[in-house]
Amino acid sequence: MEFSIGCNGRGVMHVEPVSVDEQFRMIRDSGVFDHFDRMPQHGQEQEYLRASEKYGVPIRTGLWSYVAGRDEALLEQNLRLSKSLGGEFHNIMLYNNHAEGHVITDREIVDFYLHAYETSQKIGIDIGFEVHIYMWSEDFRRISRVARQVEARGVPFHFVLDHSHVLLKVDNAEEQDVSGIRQDVEAGRLIIDPYEPGNVLDEWIGMNMIQWLQVRPVSPNGPKNPWQLKEGGTYGRACQYPFFRPAPGEWHLPWQAYRVEPCKEVVRRVLRHHRDTADSPLRYITTDMIDMPDYGGGVRYSLFEQNVAIAEWFRHAWHEIKAETSAVTQEPRP
């Protein structure tokens, strides 16, 4: 199956935000995207619908963040809203803490997933859980475990892979400490380097559960963004690295091409798995160069041009990977 390639709505801008209408026009005129990735914001539903119809760009994917024990009704509301405007897949980012204040347990994560899945099936839209900072999944050790518990209930576990949140922690003790994985990484019990055998990214790919792949390069132990600080004047986290070289004055550091290679390598592995696996569920791809302090807030390079370049590279990479099979299986001439 081919893919639907979308652009995250927070990245449909150059350096300043633009109107919803202009975002949809930019997506259409780029010629490289199939859909808009953004859950219509509350109060702007009709604005999104008008722009989608005007420019012929569907809204197929979107996301929202939830707290278990508090946001179950909000989840159903968002699923219905997304479905009513043409949505096909809703990405659920579930926070690490339960509404009662404790760290959410595996059982509570599974229960929230099963509730979301049952609700989504009644409405006619798919859901998935993402690996993401600030969420339960930032502790990568839990993801395969939770997935297997869901599948043991006879329900497929739909996974949204944003590999940037894993690559972010490679060679970065500070980041590993945030989710409590540093000791296991240093002891070799958890491998997050994609170039090492037995790494967690390869494990997830091999579980054949990735339905949505988000593409945003980060650099292992990469630089934080000094151009937009968080409340209180603190730095955000180093969750974004330019895909191609910014022009002079557009970024605060010299750009190095090798830092983007781990992102590209993970994408290629996902694509080869998809090529070689008849029942691969992969359907959606999104480019995710976005604003906000943890990412590219305040940068002076065009977020949208970076997203367009990623989409172009992705299409080329998929074409090359499909051609690899043809080259291998072609009968030699006598």
GROMACS .gro file of C-alpha atoms in nm:
model
  334
    1MET     CA    1   0.000   0.000   0.000
    2GLU     CA    2   0.118   0.350  -0.075
    3PHE     CA    3   0.100   0.623   0.184
    4SER     CA    4  -0.084   0.943   0.255
    5ILE     CA    5   0.179   1.208   0.327
    6GLY     CA    6   0.078   1.504   0.540
    7CYS     CA    7   0.234   1.810   0.698
    8ASN     CA    8   0.187   1.893   1.065
    9GLY     CA    9  -0.022   2.210   1.091
   10ARG     CA   10   0.227   2.371   1.329
   11GLY     CA   11   0.481   2.358   1.049
   12VAL     CA   12   0.272   2.511   0.772
   13MET     CA   13   0.438   2.849   0.812
   14HIS     CA   14   0.768   3.008   0.725
   15VAL     CA   15   0.874   3.208   1.032
   16GLU     CA   16   0.541   3.364   1.131
   17PRO     CA   17   0.199   3.199   1.169
   18VAL     CA   18  -0.047   3.236   0.879
   19SER     CA   19  -0.424   3.196   0.847
   20VAL     CA   20  -0.594   2.858   0.818
   21ASP     CA   21  -0.689   2.944   0.459
   22GLU     CA   22  -0.327   3.025   0.374
   23GLN     CA   23  -0.206   2.701   0.534
   24PHE     CA   24  -0.429   2.491   0.310
   25ARG     CA   25  -0.323   2.692   0.006
   26MET     CA   26   0.044   2.631   0.089
   27ILE     CA   27  -0.018   2.258   0.125
   28ARG     CA   28  -0.193   2.240  -0.211
   29ASP     CA   29   0.058   2.454  -0.398
   30SER     CA   30   0.357   2.257  -0.268
   31GLY     CA   31   0.248   1.956  -0.471
   32VAL     CA   32   0.413   1.708  -0.231
   33PHE     CA   33   0.148   1.653   0.037
   34ASP     CA   34  -0.168   1.443   0.030
   35HIS     CA   35  -0.332   1.573   0.345
   36PHE     CA   36  -0.323   1.825   0.629
   37ASP     CA   37  -0.222   1.689   0.970
   38ARG     CA   38  -0.405   1.889   1.233
   39MET     CA   39  -0.712   1.829   1.442
   40PRO     CA   40  -0.937   2.130   1.375
   41GLN     CA   41  -0.898   2.362   1.670
   42HIS     CA   42  -1.209   2.412   1.882
   43GLY     CA   43  -1.408   2.710   1.758
   44GLN     CA   44  -1.242   2.697   1.414
   45GLU     CA   45  -1.414   2.386   1.282
   46GLN     CA   46  -1.598   2.555   0.997
   47GLU     CA   47  -1.290   2.756   0.899
   48TYR     CA   48  -1.094   2.433   0.861
   49LEU     CA   49  -1.376   2.268   0.667
   50ARG     CA   50  -1.413   2.560   0.426
   51ALA     CA   51  -1.039   2.572   0.356
   52SER     CA   52  -1.019   2.195   0.313
   53GLU     CA   53  -1.299   2.199   0.055
   54LYS     CA   54  -1.173   2.514  -0.117
   55TYR     CA   55  -0.825   2.375  -0.183
   56GLY     CA   56  -0.910   2.006  -0.209
   57VAL     CA   57  -0.680   1.910   0.080
   58PRO     CA   58  -0.831   1.655   0.322
   59ILE     CA   59  -0.773   1.654   0.698
   60ARG     CA   60  -0.688   1.288   0.753
   61THR     CA   61  -0.485   1.292   1.075
   62GLY     CA   62  -0.461   1.492   1.393
   63LEU     CA   63  -0.371   1.462   1.759
   64TRP     CA   64  -0.456   1.572   2.108
   65SER     CA   65  -0.307   1.521   2.457
   66TYR     CA   66  -0.504   1.352   2.734
   67VAL     CA   67  -0.492   1.277   3.107
   68ALA     CA   68  -0.632   0.938   3.206
   69GLY     CA   69  -0.912   0.962   3.461
   70ARG     CA   70  -1.008   1.311   3.343
   71ASP     CA   71  -1.028   1.335   2.964
   72GLU     CA   72  -1.228   1.032   2.852
   73ALA     CA   73  -1.526   1.248   2.756
   74LEU     CA   74  -1.297   1.495   2.575
   75LEU     CA   75  -1.149   1.206   2.379
   76GLU     CA   76  -1.490   1.102   2.247
   77GLN     CA   77  -1.572   1.464   2.162
   78ASN     CA   78  -1.248   1.498   1.965
   79LEU     CA   79  -1.299   1.168   1.785
   80ARG     CA   80  -1.644   1.278   1.672
   81LEU     CA   81  -1.516   1.619   1.567
   82SER     CA   82  -1.229   1.470   1.369
   83LYS     CA   83  -1.455   1.217   1.199
   84SER     CA   84  -1.711   1.482   1.107
   85LEU     CA   85  -1.445   1.677   0.916
   86GLY     CA   86  -1.302   1.378   0.731
   87GLY     CA   87  -1.048   1.252   0.983
   88GLU     CA   88  -0.928   0.893   0.951
   89PHE     CA   89  -0.678   0.859   1.236
   90HIS     CA   90  -0.652   1.031   1.576
   91ASN     CA   91  -0.317   1.026   1.753
   92ILE     CA   92  -0.348   1.003   2.132
   93MET     CA   93  -0.070   1.143   2.347
   94LEU     CA   94  -0.137   1.018   2.701
   95TYR     CA   95   0.038   1.204   2.982
   96ASN     CA   96   0.265   1.024   3.226
   97ASN     CA   97   0.054   1.116   3.530
   98HIS     CA   98  -0.300   1.002   3.604
   99ALA     CA   99  -0.562   1.260   3.708
  100GLU     CA  100  -0.527   1.131   4.065
  101GLY     CA  101  -0.163   1.242   4.066
  102HIS     CA  102   0.027   0.916   4.047
  103VAL     CA  103   0.240   0.789   3.759
  104ILE     CA  104   0.004   0.606   3.530
  105THR     CA  105   0.030   0.227   3.556
  106ASP     CA  106   0.053  -0.016   3.265
  107ARG     CA  107  -0.297  -0.138   3.347
  108GLU     CA  108  -0.435   0.217   3.333
  109ILE     CA  109  -0.262   0.278   2.999
  110VAL     CA  110  -0.409  -0.044   2.859
  111ASP     CA  111  -0.755   0.044   2.990
  112PHE     CA  112  -0.739   0.391   2.832
  113TYR     CA  113  -0.629   0.241   2.501
  114LEU     CA  114  -0.907  -0.018   2.504
  115HIS     CA  115  -1.164   0.251   2.584
  116ALA     CA  116  -1.029   0.471   2.305
  117TYR     CA  117  -1.025   0.183   2.059
  118GLU     CA  118  -1.380   0.074   2.137
  119THR     CA  119  -1.507   0.432   2.113
  120SER     CA  120  -1.321   0.495   1.787
  121GLN     CA  121  -1.459   0.182   1.625
  122LYS     CA  122  -1.814   0.291   1.700
  123ILE     CA  123  -1.746   0.631   1.546
  124GLY     CA  124  -1.551   0.496   1.246
  125ILE     CA  125  -1.206   0.643   1.299
  126ASP     CA  126  -0.875   0.480   1.398
  127ILE     CA  127  -0.665   0.571   1.702
  128GLY     CA  128  -0.305   0.513   1.804
  129PHE     CA  129  -0.059   0.586   2.084
  130GLU     CA  130   0.260   0.783   2.015
  131VAL     CA  131   0.610   0.767   2.160
  132HIS     CA  132   0.660   1.121   2.283
  133ILE     CA  133   0.827   1.333   2.548
  134TYR     CA  134   0.619   1.420   2.857
  135MET     CA  135   0.403   1.111   2.798
  136TRP     CA  136   0.402   0.762   2.952
  137SER     CA  137   0.581   0.641   2.640
  138GLU     CA  138   0.889   0.853   2.710
  139ASP     CA  139   0.997   0.552   2.917
  140PHE     CA  140   1.065   0.337   2.611
  141ARG     CA  141   1.078   0.020   2.821
  142ARG     CA  142   0.701   0.034   2.863
  143ILE     CA  143   0.594   0.048   2.499
  144SER     CA  144   0.642  -0.313   2.387
  145ARG     CA  145   0.507  -0.434   2.720
  146VAL     CA  146   0.188  -0.229   2.688
  147ALA     CA  147   0.148  -0.325   2.322
  148ARG     CA  148   0.160  -0.695   2.407
  149GLN     CA  149  -0.093  -0.651   2.688
  150VAL     CA  150  -0.332  -0.477   2.447
  151GLU     CA  151  -0.287  -0.747   2.184
  152ALA     CA  152  -0.343  -1.016   2.449
  153ARG     CA  153  -0.696  -0.873   2.479
  154GLY     CA  154  -0.753  -0.944   2.109
  155VAL     CA  155  -0.716  -0.579   2.007
  156PRO     CA  156  -0.451  -0.448   1.765
  157PHE     CA  157  -0.206  -0.197   1.909
  158HIS     CA  158  -0.176   0.097   1.669
  159PHE     CA  159   0.156   0.274   1.715
  160VAL     CA  160   0.262   0.622   1.605
  161LEU     CA  161   0.640   0.631   1.570
  162ASP     CA  162   0.810   0.966   1.619
  163HIS     CA  163   1.166   0.840   1.624
  164SER     CA  164   1.297   1.188   1.706
  165HIS     CA  165   1.198   1.134   2.069
  166VAL     CA  166   1.425   0.832   2.084
  167LEU     CA  167   1.719   0.978   1.891
  168LEU     CA  168   1.697   1.281   2.120
  169LYS     CA  169   1.827   1.068   2.407
  170VAL     CA  170   2.122   0.904   2.231
  171ASP     CA  171   2.447   1.011   2.404
  172ASN     CA  172   2.245   1.248   2.622
  173ALA     CA  173   2.256   1.158   2.993
  174GLU     CA  174   2.036   1.454   3.086
  175GLU     CA  175   1.760   1.335   2.856
  176GLN     CA  176   1.793   0.975   2.968
  177ASP     CA  177   1.752   1.086   3.329
  178VAL     CA  178   1.422   1.258   3.249
  179SER     CA  179   1.253   0.924   3.187
  180GLY     CA  180   1.464   0.715   3.423
  181ILE     CA  181   1.631   0.504   3.157
  182ARG     CA  182   1.994   0.610   3.201
  183GLN     CA  183   2.097   0.315   3.418
  184ASP     CA  184   1.948   0.062   3.177
  185VAL     CA  185   2.104   0.237   2.877
  186GLU     CA  186   2.448   0.243   3.037
  187ALA     CA  187   2.416  -0.124   3.137
  188GLY     CA  188   2.307  -0.225   2.787
  189ARG     CA  189   1.966  -0.347   2.900
  190LEU     CA  190   1.797  -0.081   2.684
  191ILE     CA  191   1.958   0.006   2.352
  192ILE     CA  192   1.846   0.334   2.193
  193ASP     CA  193   2.128   0.381   1.940
  194PRO     CA  194   1.971   0.279   1.606
  195TYR     CA  195   2.310   0.157   1.478
  196GLU     CA  196   2.350  -0.100   1.757
  197PRO     CA  197   2.198  -0.451   1.735
  198GLY     CA  198   1.891  -0.507   1.951
  199ASN     CA  199   1.789  -0.141   1.962
  200VAL     CA  200   1.438  -0.050   2.063
  201LEU     CA  201   1.351   0.114   1.730
  202ASP     CA  202   1.420  -0.209   1.543
  203GLU     CA  203   1.215  -0.394   1.804
  204TRP     CA  204   0.911  -0.174   1.743
  205ILE     CA  205   0.951  -0.196   1.367
  206GLY     CA  206   0.968  -0.574   1.392
  207MET     CA  207   0.645  -0.586   1.594
  208ASN     CA  208   0.463  -0.466   1.280
  209MET     CA  209   0.248  -0.214   1.467
  210ILE     CA  210   0.352   0.120   1.314
  211GLN     CA  211   0.051   0.275   1.145
  212TRP     CA  212   0.179   0.632   1.134
  213LEU     CA  213   0.538   0.751   1.093
  214GLN     CA  214   0.629   1.106   1.187
  215VAL     CA  215   0.951   1.243   1.036
  216ARG     CA  216   1.143   1.511   1.221
  217PRO     CA  217   1.522   1.503   1.237
  218VAL     CA  218   1.697   1.556   1.566
  219SER     CA  219   2.065   1.522   1.641
  220PRO     CA  220   2.180   1.276   1.907
  221ASN     CA  221   2.287   1.494   2.199
  222GLY     CA  222   2.192   1.787   1.979
  223PRO     CA  223   2.167   2.157   2.051
  224LYS     CA  224   1.878   2.314   2.240
  225ASN     CA  225   1.685   2.598   2.084
  226PRO     CA  226   1.790   2.935   2.232
  227TRP     CA  227   1.561   3.147   2.014
  228GLN     CA  228   1.237   3.074   2.197
  229LEU     CA  229   1.258   3.001   2.569
  230LYS     CA  230   0.988   2.839   2.779
  231GLU     CA  231   0.797   3.013   3.055
  232GLY     CA  232   1.041   3.107   3.328
  233GLY     CA  233   1.322   3.160   3.079
  234THR     CA  234   1.436   2.797   3.058
  235TYR     CA  235   1.550   2.620   2.743
  236GLY     CA  236   1.324   2.377   2.567
  237ARG     CA  237   1.439   2.028   2.477
  238ALA     CA  238   1.648   1.956   2.169
  239CYS     CA  239   1.370   1.798   1.963
  240GLN     CA  240   1.445   1.944   1.620
  241TYR     CA  241   1.744   1.979   1.388
  242PRO     CA  242   1.721   2.137   1.040
  243PHE     CA  243   1.680   1.883   0.758
  244PHE     CA  244   1.887   2.092   0.520
  245ARG     CA  245   2.136   2.374   0.571
  246PRO     CA  246   1.974   2.702   0.680
  247ALA     CA  247   2.093   3.020   0.512
  248PRO     CA  248   2.332   3.247   0.704
  249GLY     CA  249   2.152   3.414   0.994
  250GLU     CA  250   1.862   3.168   0.991
  251TRP     CA  251   2.001   2.946   1.268
  252HIS     CA  252   2.231   2.986   1.565
  253LEU     CA  253   2.489   2.715   1.484
  254PRO     CA  254   2.683   2.575   1.188
  255TRP     CA  255   2.480   2.297   1.025
  256GLN     CA  256   2.631   1.947   0.988
  257ALA     CA  257   2.477   1.699   0.746
  258TYR     CA  258   2.581   1.387   0.936
  259ARG     CA  259   2.350   1.479   1.224
  260VAL     CA  260   2.045   1.417   1.004
  261GLU     CA  261   2.156   1.068   0.899
  262PRO     CA  262   2.016   0.873   1.200
  263CYS     CA  263   1.667   1.007   1.117
  264LYS     CA  264   1.702   0.904   0.754
  265GLU     CA  265   1.830   0.559   0.850
  266VAL     CA  266   1.531   0.487   1.075
  267VAL     CA  267   1.291   0.598   0.802
  268ARG     CA  268   1.459   0.366   0.552
  269ARG     CA  269   1.425   0.074   0.794
  270VAL     CA  270   1.056   0.142   0.842
  271LEU     CA  271   1.011   0.156   0.465
  272ARG     CA  272   1.201  -0.167   0.402
  273HIS     CA  273   0.988  -0.342   0.663
  274HIS     CA  274   0.676  -0.209   0.492
  275ARG     CA  275   0.801  -0.323   0.153
  276ASP     CA  276   0.878  -0.673   0.278
  277THR     CA  277   0.573  -0.728   0.502
  278ALA     CA  278   0.245  -0.808   0.331
  279ASP     CA  279   0.029  -0.709   0.628
  280SER     CA  280   0.223  -0.394   0.722
  281PRO     CA  281  -0.026  -0.145   0.873
  282LEU     CA  282   0.177   0.165   0.780
  283ARG     CA  283  -0.057   0.413   0.616
  284TYR     CA  284   0.024   0.770   0.722
  285ILE     CA  285   0.345   0.973   0.702
  286THR     CA  286   0.376   1.325   0.838
  287THR     CA  287   0.657   1.578   0.829
  288ASP     CA  288   0.694   1.750   1.163
  289MET     CA  289   0.927   2.049   1.154
  290ILE     CA  290   0.724   2.268   1.390
  291ASP     CA  291   0.735   2.572   1.616
  292MET     CA  292   0.733   2.578   2.003
  293PRO     CA  293   1.040   2.602   2.229
  294ASP     CA  294   1.113   2.227   2.233
  295TYR     CA  295   1.128   2.231   1.854
  296GLY     CA  296   1.178   2.527   1.620
  297GLY     CA  297   1.003   2.815   1.789
  298GLY     CA  298   1.162   3.147   1.694
  299VAL     CA  299   1.395   3.006   1.430
  300ARG     CA  300   1.450   3.213   1.117
  301TYR     CA  301   1.455   2.935   0.862
  302SER     CA  302   1.128   2.841   0.693
  303LEU     CA  303   0.960   2.554   0.874
  304PHE     CA  304   0.746   2.484   0.569
  305GLU     CA  305   1.039   2.468   0.328
  306GLN     CA  306   1.203   2.217   0.560
  307ASN     CA  307   0.883   2.010   0.564
  308VAL     CA  308   0.856   2.020   0.186
  309ALA     CA  309   1.217   1.901   0.157
  310ILE     CA  310   1.147   1.609   0.393
  311ALA     CA  311   0.840   1.507   0.191
  312GLU     CA  312   1.038   1.522  -0.134
  313TRP     CA  313   1.320   1.318   0.018
  314PHE     CA  314   1.072   1.063   0.158
  315ARG     CA  315   0.908   1.008  -0.180
  316HIS     CA  316   1.249   0.963  -0.341
  317ALA     CA  317   1.365   0.724  -0.066
  318TRP     CA  318   1.051   0.510  -0.103
  319HIS     CA  319   1.101   0.496  -0.481
  320GLU     CA  320   1.462   0.382  -0.432
  321ILE     CA  321   1.368   0.120  -0.173
  322LYS     CA  322   1.100  -0.028  -0.396
  323ALA     CA  323   1.355  -0.037  -0.679
  324GLU     CA  324   1.594  -0.238  -0.461
  325THR     CA  325   1.350  -0.528  -0.472
  326SER     CA  326   1.312  -0.504  -0.847
  327ALA     CA  327   1.689  -0.509  -0.894
  328VAL     CA  328   1.729  -0.815  -0.672
  329THR     CA  329   1.443  -1.016  -0.821
  330GLN     CA  330   1.504  -0.933  -1.187
  331GLU     CA  331   1.605  -1.238  -1.387
  332PRO     CA  332   1.960  -1.211  -1.526
  333ARG     CA  333   1.992  -1.195  -1.901
  334PRO     CA  334   2.143  -1.500  -2.070
   0.00000   0.00000   0.00000
